[in-house]
Amino acid sequence: MSPIVWLASYPKSGNTWLRAFLANYLRDAPEPVDVNDLGTDGIASDRGRFDKFVGISSSYLTDEEVDIYRPGLYELLAAHSPETLWIKVHDAFTRNEAGKDLFPASATRCALYVLRNPLDLAISLAHHAGRSVERCVPLLAEGEGASESPKGLSKQLRQRYQSWSVHVTSWLDLAPFPVHGMRYEDMLARPLETFSAAVRAAGLALDPERVARAIEHSRFEVLAAQEAETGFRERPAAAGRFFRQGRSGGWREALSREQVSRIVQANAETMRRFGYLAETEETEPGGTGGDPRTLPVQ
Amino acid sequence: MPGGLYTYRVHGLRVSMEAPCPGLMLAPNTGDTDVTVHLGEVPRELREPVVRGVAYQATADRFLLDVVSVARFLVTAGSEIRVQPHSGADQTSVQLFLLELVMGAILHQRGLLPLCGSAVETPKGAIVFTGPPAFGKSTLAALFCRRGHRLLSDGVCCIDTSGDVPRLQPSQARLSLWHDSLQRLRIPMDGLTSVRSVTSQRFWCPVEQVSNPVPASVRAIYVLRMQNESRPALQKLSGLEATRALTDSTVLPGLLQTAGVHGARHFLQVCTVARHAQMAAVTRRELVWELDRLAELLEEELAA
């Protein structure tokens, strides 16, 4: 069986929370796993890993040239790993200029895809990147820009996020391997049910007691306390804290009507499909009361 | 071995080429060469490769590299480089990969230790800055040059461990600096050439060239790290930490597995370097300009 399980999401959608849960589930230790030692297998856009396994310094390549090598990189990692590789990814599911899927089915067992209300994402993204919400809205709405380092070279390769709805549908509808979708809001509201489904989808044996323990050890308060005590090495330089609020619905106090309108207009169909835009809320969009059973699980 | 039209001194080797290569130190054309570079057909695959990366394959004495839209390179027995440019490739790009990765493979095959980094010569010996791309290696070297020290190498640093002490072989007389570093260092960009025409963020910055460069004993190796949670700090490395840091900094670490030959030799090389040179991890923060302060700290450390 191919060893890579992609832990995919738009940035700030709950990916680190999922990784913390999986780390705690896999280790099943009496104490929470250190947030700086989750033991998952890094991010797909890790520049250092690219340079090491491709054999070329990516700093000399264009983004398009880098993307030519990326499918081969993941196939090489898969071929040399006797164990499951849990790799975080924030790129949309796209193809490179040679027409190859960036994340090849031949290297993949499945993907766990976390999605979150794009209205809440706007706020989290702004804090994460140290930018105004106003500057994050065009990214979510129209997919303007990718994660490019403003000065010099980033530790990450170029990641193509696209708009929120293109990102969501690229993974859930286009990827040629099993993709299990899970909503951040359901991870909050129904953690036992939601994380148990993720465990099954990843091909792990389901142990309900272990799931409950892993949920407890990866609660927002636990992760935030660890960050406060020892820091979090994945925190971007521009962000004050990585684990900020861990809740949903904050957009109601933080976004202007214009910002809400622009994100909703651009993403309405996908928001409605995943319960973020109930028919009754067309005039005041962004409800999170959608039926989780409508979420397609492949 | 007979030479080509142009002969340069690169990492202490006499390298002859069919085309001029700006930025390299010319060597007197005495006819003999250590490495010959020429154009020719390069196979897509090696027969029975021992190791395989995404873009390269290798046996104990052959190395094949395919750089998309640039060229395929075949390195044989530490003495021959055959280049087959891809259609539309520009000469600058071909030379860039030739001088970095491909020369790195040559050094491996010749039993020399190629480290990714920049090196300058101080009165106490050579110091090497190593670490991942864009962590500030070349910028620190530029800052040391401003303080009166001489540039020995940038990109690949070649260390010869065959003598009584490890020695660094001088290479080129130019630094590759990122756009933001040039701005921070207040170096005008007029007249600087891009390291690759298709990437516009990095430029060659010439430095003063000495007429008769000689190898310098390696005094210290500083491994640059980036950590947002830490204040700038210097932490001494020894034993396993030091050898691991040197292995991580080696050009083409995948080649160290080649038939077990490069790997065993490389282990002895990094042990030798770690025994003779002071080694320290230098932690700096992302997006915070503190390299000039770091340069001062390192000079004080060296003087102590």
Coordinates of C-alpha atoms in Angstrom, one line a residue:
Chain A
M1 CA 0.0 0.0 0.0
S2 CA 1.4 3.5 -0.9
P3 CA 2.5 5.1 2.3
I4 CA 1.6 8.8 2.0
V5 CA -1.5 10.1 3.8
W6 CA -1.9 13.8 2.8
L7 CA -3.2 16.0 5.6
A8 CA -4.6 18.7 3.3
S9 CA -6.3 22.0 4.0
Y10 CA -6.3 25.7 3.2
P11 CA -3.9 27.3 5.7
K12 CA -5.4 27.9 9.2
S13 CA -8.2 25.4 8.7
G14 CA -7.3 23.1 11.6
N15 CA -4.5 21.1 10.0
T16 CA -2.2 21.4 13.0
W17 CA -5.0 20.3 15.3
L18 CA -5.6 17.2 13.1
R19 CA -1.8 16.5 13.2
A20 CA -1.8 16.9 17.0
F21 CA -4.7 14.5 17.3
L22 CA -3.1 11.9 15.0
A23 CA 0.2 12.2 16.9
N24 CA -1.6 11.6 20.2
Y25 CA -3.6 8.8 18.7
L26 CA -0.6 7.0 17.2
R27 CA 1.6 7.4 20.3
D28 CA -1.2 6.9 22.9
A29 CA 1.0 8.2 25.7
P30 CA -0.4 9.1 29.1
E31 CA 0.7 12.8 28.6
P32 CA 0.0 15.0 25.6
V33 CA 2.5 14.9 22.8
D34 CA 4.8 17.9 22.7
V35 CA 3.4 20.3 20.0
N36 CA 7.0 20.8 18.8
D37 CA 7.5 17.1 18.4
L38 CA 4.4 15.9 16.7
G39 CA 6.3 13.3 14.8
T40 CA 4.3 13.7 11.6
D41 CA 6.3 14.0 8.4
G42 CA 6.5 17.7 7.7
I43 CA 4.9 19.7 5.0
A44 CA 4.8 18.9 1.3
S45 CA 6.4 22.3 0.5
D46 CA 9.5 21.8 2.7
R47 CA 12.3 23.3 0.8
G48 CA 15.1 21.5 2.7
R49 CA 13.6 18.1 1.9
F50 CA 13.1 19.0 -1.8
D51 CA 16.8 20.0 -2.0
K52 CA 18.0 16.9 -0.3
F53 CA 16.0 14.3 -2.3
V54 CA 15.8 16.0 -5.6
G55 CA 19.5 16.8 -5.5
I56 CA 19.2 20.4 -6.8
S57 CA 19.0 23.5 -4.7
S58 CA 15.5 24.8 -5.3
S59 CA 16.8 28.3 -4.7
Y60 CA 18.2 28.2 -8.3
L61 CA 15.0 27.0 -9.9
T62 CA 11.9 28.8 -10.9
D63 CA 8.6 27.9 -9.2
E64 CA 7.5 26.1 -12.3
E65 CA 10.7 24.1 -12.5
V66 CA 10.3 23.1 -8.9
D67 CA 6.8 21.9 -9.6
I68 CA 8.2 19.6 -12.4
Y69 CA 10.2 17.7 -9.8
R70 CA 7.6 17.6 -7.0
P71 CA 5.6 14.5 -8.2
G72 CA 8.9 12.6 -8.5
L73 CA 9.9 13.7 -5.0
Y74 CA 6.8 12.3 -3.4
E75 CA 7.2 9.1 -5.4
L76 CA 10.8 8.8 -4.1
L77 CA 9.7 9.4 -0.5
A78 CA 6.9 6.8 -0.8
A79 CA 9.3 4.2 -2.4
H80 CA 11.8 4.5 0.4
S81 CA 9.5 4.6 3.4
P82 CA 8.5 1.3 5.0
E83 CA 6.0 3.2 7.2
T84 CA 3.0 5.6 6.7
L85 CA 4.1 9.1 5.9
W86 CA 1.7 11.8 7.3
I87 CA 2.5 14.8 5.2
K88 CA 0.8 18.2 5.7
V89 CA -0.1 20.1 2.5
H90 CA -1.6 23.5 1.9
D91 CA -1.4 23.5 -1.9
A92 CA -4.5 23.1 -3.9
F93 CA -4.6 19.8 -5.8
T94 CA -3.1 21.0 -9.1
R95 CA -0.9 19.8 -12.0
N96 CA 2.5 21.0 -13.1
E97 CA 3.4 22.3 -16.5
A98 CA 4.2 18.8 -17.7
G99 CA 0.5 17.9 -16.9
K100 CA 1.4 15.7 -13.9
D101 CA -0.6 15.8 -10.7
L102 CA 1.6 17.5 -8.1
F103 CA 0.5 14.8 -5.6
P104 CA 0.6 11.5 -7.5
A105 CA -1.8 8.7 -6.8
S106 CA 1.1 6.3 -7.1
A107 CA 2.6 7.6 -3.9
T108 CA -0.7 8.1 -2.1
R109 CA -2.9 6.0 0.2
C110 CA -5.5 8.7 0.8
A111 CA -6.0 12.3 2.0
L112 CA -7.7 13.7 5.0
Y113 CA -9.0 17.1 4.0
V114 CA -10.0 19.7 6.6
L115 CA -12.2 22.6 5.5
R116 CA -13.3 25.6 7.5
N117 CA -15.8 28.4 7.0
P118 CA -13.8 30.9 4.7
L119 CA -15.3 33.8 6.7
D120 CA -13.5 32.6 9.8
L121 CA -10.4 31.8 7.7
A122 CA -10.1 35.4 6.7
I123 CA -9.5 36.4 10.3
S124 CA -7.1 33.6 11.1
L125 CA -5.1 34.1 7.9
A126 CA -4.7 37.8 8.7
H127 CA -3.3 37.1 12.2
H128 CA -1.2 34.2 10.8
A129 CA 0.4 36.4 8.1
G130 CA 0.5 39.6 10.1
R131 CA -1.7 41.2 7.5
S132 CA -4.9 43.1 7.5
V133 CA -8.1 41.1 6.8
E134 CA -8.6 43.4 3.8
R135 CA -5.5 41.9 2.2
C136 CA -6.6 38.3 2.9
V137 CA -10.0 38.6 1.3
P138 CA -8.8 38.6 -2.3
L139 CA -6.9 35.4 -1.7
L140 CA -9.9 33.6 -0.4
A141 CA -12.3 35.1 -2.9
E142 CA -10.3 35.1 -6.1
G143 CA -7.1 33.1 -5.2
E144 CA -4.9 36.1 -5.9
G145 CA -1.3 35.3 -5.0
A146 CA 0.4 32.3 -3.6
S147 CA 2.5 31.9 -0.5
E148 CA 5.5 33.9 -1.7
S149 CA 8.2 35.2 0.6
P150 CA 8.1 39.0 0.5
K151 CA 11.9 39.2 1.0
G152 CA 14.3 36.8 -0.5
L153 CA 13.7 33.1 -0.1
S154 CA 11.1 31.4 2.1
K155 CA 11.8 28.1 3.9
Q156 CA 8.8 26.8 2.0
L157 CA 8.5 26.2 -1.7
R158 CA 5.8 28.1 -3.6
Q159 CA 2.4 26.9 -2.6
R160 CA -0.5 27.5 -4.9
Y161 CA -3.6 28.0 -2.7
Q162 CA -6.1 29.3 -5.2
S163 CA -9.4 30.6 -3.9
W164 CA -11.1 28.8 -1.0
S165 CA -13.7 27.1 -3.2
V166 CA -11.2 26.0 -5.9
H167 CA -8.9 24.6 -3.1
V168 CA -11.8 22.6 -1.5
T169 CA -13.2 21.2 -4.7
S170 CA -9.7 20.5 -6.2
W171 CA -9.1 18.0 -3.3
L172 CA -12.6 16.7 -2.7
D173 CA -13.6 16.3 -6.4
L174 CA -10.5 16.0 -8.5
A175 CA -7.9 14.0 -6.6
P176 CA -7.7 10.5 -8.1
F177 CA -7.4 8.8 -4.7
P178 CA -9.7 8.5 -1.7
V179 CA -10.2 11.9 0.1
H180 CA -12.0 12.1 3.4
G181 CA -13.4 15.5 4.0
M182 CA -13.9 16.8 7.6
R183 CA -15.2 20.2 8.7
Y184 CA -13.3 22.2 11.4
E185 CA -16.7 23.1 12.8
D186 CA -17.5 19.4 13.3
M187 CA -14.1 18.8 14.9
L188 CA -15.3 21.4 17.4
A189 CA -18.9 20.4 17.8
R190 CA -18.7 16.6 17.4
P191 CA -15.1 15.6 18.1
L192 CA -15.6 11.9 18.9
E193 CA -17.6 11.2 15.8
T194 CA -15.5 13.4 13.5
F195 CA -12.1 12.2 14.6
S196 CA -13.2 8.6 14.7
A197 CA -14.3 8.9 11.1
A198 CA -10.8 10.3 10.2
V199 CA -9.1 7.4 12.0
R200 CA -11.1 4.9 9.9
A201 CA -10.5 6.8 6.7
A202 CA -6.8 6.8 7.3
G203 CA -6.8 3.0 7.5
L204 CA -6.0 2.9 11.2
A205 CA -7.7 0.5 13.6
L206 CA -10.3 2.4 15.6
D207 CA -10.1 2.3 19.4
P208 CA -12.8 4.7 20.8
E209 CA -11.0 5.1 24.2
R210 CA -7.8 6.0 22.4
V211 CA -9.7 8.5 20.3
A212 CA -11.2 10.1 23.3
R213 CA -7.8 10.4 25.0
A214 CA -6.2 11.8 21.8
I215 CA -9.0 14.4 21.6
E216 CA -8.4 15.4 25.2
H217 CA -4.6 15.7 24.6
S218 CA -5.0 17.8 21.5
R219 CA -7.6 20.2 22.9
F220 CA -7.0 23.9 21.9
E221 CA -6.3 24.8 25.5
V222 CA -3.6 22.1 25.7
L223 CA -1.9 23.2 22.5
A224 CA -2.2 26.9 23.4
A225 CA -0.7 26.3 26.8
Q226 CA 2.2 24.4 25.3
E227 CA 2.8 27.3 22.9
A228 CA 2.7 29.8 25.8
E229 CA 5.2 27.7 27.7
T230 CA 7.8 26.6 25.1
G231 CA 6.8 28.4 21.9
F232 CA 5.8 26.7 18.7
R233 CA 8.5 26.4 16.1
E234 CA 6.0 26.4 13.2
R235 CA 4.7 29.8 14.2
P236 CA 5.5 32.3 11.3
A237 CA 7.7 35.2 12.2
A238 CA 4.8 37.6 11.5
A239 CA 2.3 35.9 13.8
G240 CA 1.9 36.8 17.5
R241 CA 0.6 33.4 18.5
F242 CA -0.2 30.3 16.4
F243 CA -3.0 28.9 18.5
R244 CA -5.1 32.0 18.9
Q245 CA -8.8 31.3 19.6
G246 CA -9.8 27.9 18.4
R247 CA -13.4 28.7 17.8
S248 CA -15.8 29.2 14.9
G249 CA -18.1 32.2 14.1
G250 CA -15.6 34.9 15.0
W251 CA -16.2 36.5 11.6
R252 CA -19.5 38.0 12.8
E253 CA -17.6 40.5 15.0
A254 CA -14.6 41.0 12.8
L255 CA -15.6 41.2 9.1
S256 CA -17.3 44.2 7.4
R257 CA -20.4 43.6 5.3
E258 CA -18.3 44.3 2.2
Q259 CA -15.7 41.7 3.2
V260 CA -18.4 39.1 3.9
S261 CA -20.1 39.9 0.7
R262 CA -17.0 39.5 -1.5
I263 CA -16.0 36.2 0.1
V264 CA -19.5 34.8 -0.1
Q265 CA -20.2 35.9 -3.7
A266 CA -17.0 34.2 -4.9
N267 CA -17.5 31.0 -2.9
A268 CA -21.3 30.7 -2.6
E269 CA -21.8 27.4 -4.3
T270 CA -19.1 25.6 -2.4
M271 CA -20.1 27.3 0.9
R272 CA -23.7 26.1 0.4
R273 CA -22.6 22.6 -0.5
F274 CA -20.7 22.2 2.8
G275 CA -23.3 23.9 5.0
Y276 CA -21.7 27.3 5.4
L277 CA -24.5 29.0 3.6
A278 CA -27.8 27.6 4.4
E279 CA -30.7 28.6 2.1
T280 CA -32.4 30.4 5.0
E281 CA -29.3 32.6 5.5
E282 CA -28.9 33.9 2.0
T283 CA -29.4 37.4 3.3
E284 CA -27.0 37.0 6.2
P285 CA -24.5 34.5 5.0
G286 CA -22.1 32.3 6.8
G287 CA -24.2 30.0 9.0
T288 CA -22.4 27.0 10.2
G289 CA -25.4 24.9 10.9
G290 CA -25.1 22.7 7.8
D291 CA -25.8 19.0 8.1
P292 CA -22.4 17.2 8.3
R293 CA -23.8 14.2 6.6
T294 CA -24.0 16.2 3.4
L295 CA -20.2 16.3 3.3
P296 CA -19.1 13.9 0.6
V297 CA -16.8 11.3 2.0
Q298 CA -15.0 9.4 -0.7
Chain B
M1 CA 45.3 15.4 -19.8
P2 CA 45.2 18.1 -22.5
G3 CA 43.3 21.2 -21.7
G4 CA 40.5 23.2 -23.5
L5 CA 40.5 26.8 -24.6
Y6 CA 40.0 28.3 -21.2
T7 CA 41.6 27.1 -18.0
Y8 CA 40.5 28.1 -14.5
R9 CA 41.5 27.4 -11.0
V10 CA 38.4 26.1 -9.2
H11 CA 38.7 24.5 -5.7
G12 CA 42.4 24.0 -6.2
L13 CA 41.8 22.1 -9.5
R14 CA 42.8 23.1 -13.0
V15 CA 39.5 23.0 -14.9
S16 CA 39.5 23.5 -18.7
M17 CA 36.5 24.5 -20.6
E18 CA 35.5 25.1 -24.2
A19 CA 33.7 28.4 -23.3
P20 CA 34.7 31.3 -21.0
C21 CA 33.2 31.3 -17.5
P22 CA 33.0 34.7 -15.9
G23 CA 33.7 35.0 -12.2
L24 CA 36.3 32.2 -12.1
M25 CA 40.0 32.6 -11.4
L26 CA 42.0 32.1 -14.5
A27 CA 44.9 29.7 -14.3
P28 CA 48.1 29.8 -16.5
N29 CA 47.5 27.5 -19.5
T30 CA 50.3 25.1 -19.0
G31 CA 48.5 22.3 -20.9
D32 CA 47.8 20.0 -18.0
T33 CA 44.3 19.9 -16.4
D34 CA 42.6 18.0 -13.6
V35 CA 39.1 18.3 -15.0
T36 CA 37.9 18.7 -18.6
V37 CA 34.5 20.1 -19.4
H38 CA 33.1 19.6 -22.8
L39 CA 29.9 19.4 -24.7
G40 CA 28.6 16.0 -25.8
E41 CA 25.8 13.5 -25.7
V42 CA 24.7 12.5 -22.2
P43 CA 22.6 9.4 -21.6
R44 CA 19.2 9.7 -19.9
E45 CA 20.0 6.8 -17.5
L46 CA 23.1 5.3 -16.0
R47 CA 23.6 1.6 -16.1
E48 CA 22.9 0.0 -12.7
P49 CA 22.9 3.2 -10.6
V50 CA 23.6 2.6 -6.9
V51 CA 21.8 5.7 -5.7
R52 CA 19.0 7.6 -7.3
G53 CA 17.6 11.1 -6.4
V54 CA 14.8 12.7 -8.3
A55 CA 17.1 14.6 -10.6
Y56 CA 20.3 12.4 -10.4
Q57 CA 21.7 8.9 -10.5
A58 CA 25.1 7.8 -9.4
T59 CA 27.6 4.9 -9.2
A60 CA 30.9 5.0 -7.3
D61 CA 32.6 6.9 -10.2
R62 CA 29.7 8.2 -12.4
F63 CA 27.2 10.9 -11.7
L64 CA 24.3 11.9 -13.9
L65 CA 22.3 15.1 -13.3
D66 CA 19.3 16.3 -15.3
V67 CA 18.3 19.9 -14.6
V68 CA 15.0 20.6 -16.3
S69 CA 15.2 23.2 -19.0
V70 CA 19.0 23.6 -18.5
A71 CA 21.1 20.5 -19.3
R72 CA 22.1 17.0 -18.5
F73 CA 25.5 16.6 -17.0
L74 CA 27.7 13.4 -16.8
V75 CA 30.6 13.4 -14.4
T76 CA 33.1 10.6 -14.7
A77 CA 36.0 9.5 -12.4
G78 CA 36.5 13.0 -10.9
S79 CA 38.1 14.2 -14.1
E80 CA 35.6 14.6 -16.9
I81 CA 32.3 16.6 -17.2
R82 CA 30.2 16.1 -20.3
V83 CA 27.4 18.6 -20.8
Q84 CA 24.3 18.3 -23.1
P85 CA 22.3 21.5 -22.8
H86 CA 18.5 21.3 -23.2
S87 CA 16.9 23.1 -26.1
G88 CA 16.8 26.9 -25.4
A89 CA 19.0 26.7 -22.3
D90 CA 21.1 29.8 -21.6
Q91 CA 24.8 29.6 -20.9
T92 CA 24.5 31.3 -17.5
S93 CA 22.2 28.7 -16.2
V94 CA 24.4 25.9 -17.5
Q95 CA 27.5 27.4 -15.8
L96 CA 25.6 27.9 -12.6
F97 CA 24.7 24.3 -12.2
L98 CA 28.1 23.2 -13.5
L99 CA 30.0 25.2 -10.9
E100 CA 27.8 24.2 -8.0
L101 CA 26.3 20.7 -8.1
V102 CA 28.4 19.2 -10.8
M103 CA 31.7 20.5 -9.3
G104 CA 30.3 19.1 -6.0
A105 CA 30.1 15.7 -7.6
I106 CA 33.6 16.0 -9.0
L107 CA 34.9 16.8 -5.5
H108 CA 33.1 13.8 -4.0
Q109 CA 34.7 11.6 -6.7
R110 CA 38.1 13.0 -6.0
G111 CA 37.9 12.3 -2.3
L112 CA 37.4 16.0 -1.3
L113 CA 34.7 17.3 1.1
P114 CA 32.3 19.8 -0.6
L115 CA 30.2 21.8 1.8
C116 CA 27.3 24.1 0.9
G117 CA 28.4 27.5 2.1
S118 CA 30.7 30.5 1.9
A119 CA 34.2 30.9 3.3
V120 CA 36.5 33.8 4.2
E121 CA 40.1 34.0 5.3
T122 CA 40.9 35.6 8.6
P123 CA 44.3 35.9 10.3
K124 CA 43.5 32.8 12.3
G125 CA 42.5 30.7 9.3
A126 CA 39.5 30.1 7.1
I127 CA 36.0 30.3 8.5
V128 CA 33.0 28.7 6.8
F129 CA 29.4 29.7 7.0
T130 CA 27.1 26.8 6.2
G131 CA 23.3 26.2 6.4
P132 CA 20.2 26.1 4.1
P133 CA 19.7 28.5 1.2
A134 CA 18.9 32.1 2.1
F135 CA 19.9 31.8 5.8
G136 CA 22.6 34.4 5.3
K137 CA 25.8 32.5 4.4
S138 CA 26.9 34.8 1.5
T139 CA 25.7 37.9 3.3
L140 CA 27.8 37.1 6.3
A141 CA 30.8 36.5 4.0
A142 CA 30.1 39.9 2.4
L143 CA 30.1 41.5 5.8
F144 CA 33.4 39.8 6.7
C145 CA 34.9 41.0 3.4
R146 CA 33.8 44.6 4.4
R147 CA 35.8 44.1 7.6
G148 CA 38.9 43.4 5.6
H149 CA 38.8 39.6 5.3
R150 CA 39.3 37.8 2.0
L151 CA 36.7 35.8 0.2
L152 CA 37.8 32.2 -0.4
S153 CA 34.6 30.6 -1.8
D154 CA 30.9 31.0 -2.2
G155 CA 28.4 28.3 -3.0
V156 CA 30.6 25.3 -2.6
C157 CA 33.5 25.2 -0.1
C158 CA 36.0 22.5 -0.8
I159 CA 37.9 21.0 2.2
D160 CA 40.9 18.8 1.7
T161 CA 41.4 16.5 4.7
S162 CA 44.3 14.6 3.3
G163 CA 47.0 16.6 5.1
D164 CA 47.8 17.2 8.8
V165 CA 45.0 19.8 9.1
P166 CA 41.9 20.3 7.0
R167 CA 42.5 23.0 4.4
L168 CA 40.0 25.0 2.3
Q169 CA 40.8 25.4 -1.3
P170 CA 40.1 28.9 -2.7
S171 CA 37.6 29.1 -5.5
Q172 CA 35.8 32.0 -7.1
A173 CA 36.0 35.8 -6.6
R174 CA 32.3 36.6 -6.5
L175 CA 29.3 36.3 -4.1
S176 CA 25.8 35.4 -5.0
L177 CA 23.5 37.7 -3.0
W178 CA 19.8 38.0 -2.8
H179 CA 18.1 41.3 -3.7
D180 CA 17.2 42.1 -0.1
S181 CA 20.7 41.5 1.1
L182 CA 22.1 43.8 -1.6
Q183 CA 19.7 46.5 -0.4
R184 CA 20.6 45.9 3.3
L185 CA 24.3 46.0 2.4
R186 CA 23.7 49.1 0.3
I187 CA 25.4 47.6 -2.7
P188 CA 24.1 49.2 -6.0
M189 CA 22.6 46.7 -8.4
D190 CA 23.8 48.6 -11.5
G191 CA 25.9 46.3 -13.6
L192 CA 25.3 43.2 -11.5
T193 CA 24.2 40.1 -13.4
S194 CA 21.5 37.7 -12.3
V195 CA 22.7 34.2 -11.4
R196 CA 20.0 32.9 -13.7
S197 CA 18.2 34.9 -16.3
V198 CA 14.9 33.3 -15.5
T199 CA 15.2 34.1 -11.8
S200 CA 15.5 37.8 -10.9
Q201 CA 16.1 37.8 -7.1
R202 CA 19.8 36.7 -6.9
F203 CA 22.8 38.5 -8.3
W204 CA 26.6 37.9 -8.7
C205 CA 28.5 40.5 -6.8
P206 CA 32.2 40.6 -7.7
V207 CA 34.8 40.9 -4.9
E208 CA 38.5 41.6 -5.1
Q209 CA 40.5 38.8 -6.6
V210 CA 44.0 37.9 -5.3
S211 CA 46.6 36.8 -7.8
N212 CA 47.9 33.7 -6.2
P213 CA 45.4 32.1 -3.9
V214 CA 46.6 29.4 -1.5
P215 CA 44.7 27.0 0.6
A216 CA 43.9 28.1 4.2
S217 CA 43.6 25.9 7.2
V218 CA 40.0 25.7 8.5
R219 CA 39.7 27.5 11.8
A220 CA 35.9 27.5 12.4
I221 CA 32.6 26.4 10.8
Y222 CA 29.4 28.2 11.7
V223 CA 26.2 26.5 11.0
L224 CA 23.4 29.0 10.4
R225 CA 19.9 28.2 11.8
M226 CA 16.6 30.0 11.8
Q227 CA 14.4 29.9 14.8
N228 CA 11.6 32.4 15.4
E229 CA 11.3 31.5 19.1
S230 CA 14.9 32.2 20.0
R231 CA 17.0 35.2 20.4
P232 CA 20.2 35.3 18.3
A233 CA 22.6 32.8 19.9
L234 CA 25.8 30.9 19.4
Q235 CA 26.0 27.3 20.6
K236 CA 29.2 25.2 20.3
L237 CA 28.9 21.9 18.5
S238 CA 31.0 18.8 19.1
G239 CA 30.9 15.1 18.7
L240 CA 27.9 13.6 17.0
E241 CA 26.2 17.0 16.7
A242 CA 29.2 18.4 14.8
T243 CA 29.5 15.5 12.4
R244 CA 25.8 15.5 11.8
A245 CA 25.8 19.2 11.0
L246 CA 28.7 18.7 8.6
T247 CA 26.8 15.8 6.9
D248 CA 23.7 17.9 6.6
S249 CA 25.8 20.7 5.0
T250 CA 27.5 18.4 2.5
V251 CA 26.8 19.0 -1.2
L252 CA 24.7 16.1 -2.6
P253 CA 24.3 14.1 0.6
G254 CA 22.6 11.4 -1.4
L255 CA 25.9 10.5 -2.9
L256 CA 27.3 9.5 0.4
Q257 CA 25.6 6.1 0.0
T258 CA 27.3 5.4 -3.3
A259 CA 28.5 1.8 -3.0
G260 CA 29.5 2.6 0.5
V261 CA 32.6 4.2 -0.8
H262 CA 31.8 7.9 -0.5
G263 CA 29.9 7.3 2.7
A264 CA 32.8 5.7 4.7
R265 CA 35.3 8.2 3.4
H266 CA 32.9 11.1 4.1
F267 CA 32.5 9.9 7.7
L268 CA 36.2 10.1 8.2
Q269 CA 36.4 13.5 6.6
V270 CA 33.7 15.1 8.8
C271 CA 35.3 13.5 11.9
T272 CA 38.6 15.1 10.9
V273 CA 37.1 18.5 10.3
A274 CA 35.1 18.4 13.6
R275 CA 38.3 17.5 15.5
H276 CA 40.3 20.3 14.1
A277 CA 37.9 23.2 13.6
Q278 CA 35.8 25.1 16.1
M279 CA 32.2 24.4 15.3
A280 CA 29.1 26.3 16.4
A281 CA 25.4 26.6 15.5
V282 CA 24.4 30.3 15.0
T283 CA 20.7 30.9 15.5
R284 CA 19.1 33.9 14.0
R285 CA 15.5 35.0 13.6
E286 CA 13.5 35.1 10.4
L287 CA 12.6 38.5 8.9
V288 CA 14.9 40.2 11.4
W289 CA 18.0 41.9 10.0
E290 CA 20.7 41.0 12.5
L291 CA 23.5 39.6 10.4
D292 CA 25.7 42.6 10.9
R293 CA 25.4 42.1 14.7
L294 CA 26.1 38.4 14.2
A295 CA 29.2 39.2 12.2
E296 CA 30.5 41.3 15.1
L297 CA 29.7 38.5 17.5
L298 CA 31.6 36.0 15.4
E299 CA 34.6 38.3 15.1
E300 CA 34.7 38.7 18.8
E301 CA 34.4 34.9 19.3
L302 CA 37.3 34.3 16.9
A303 CA 39.4 36.9 18.6
A304 CA 38.8 35.4 22.1

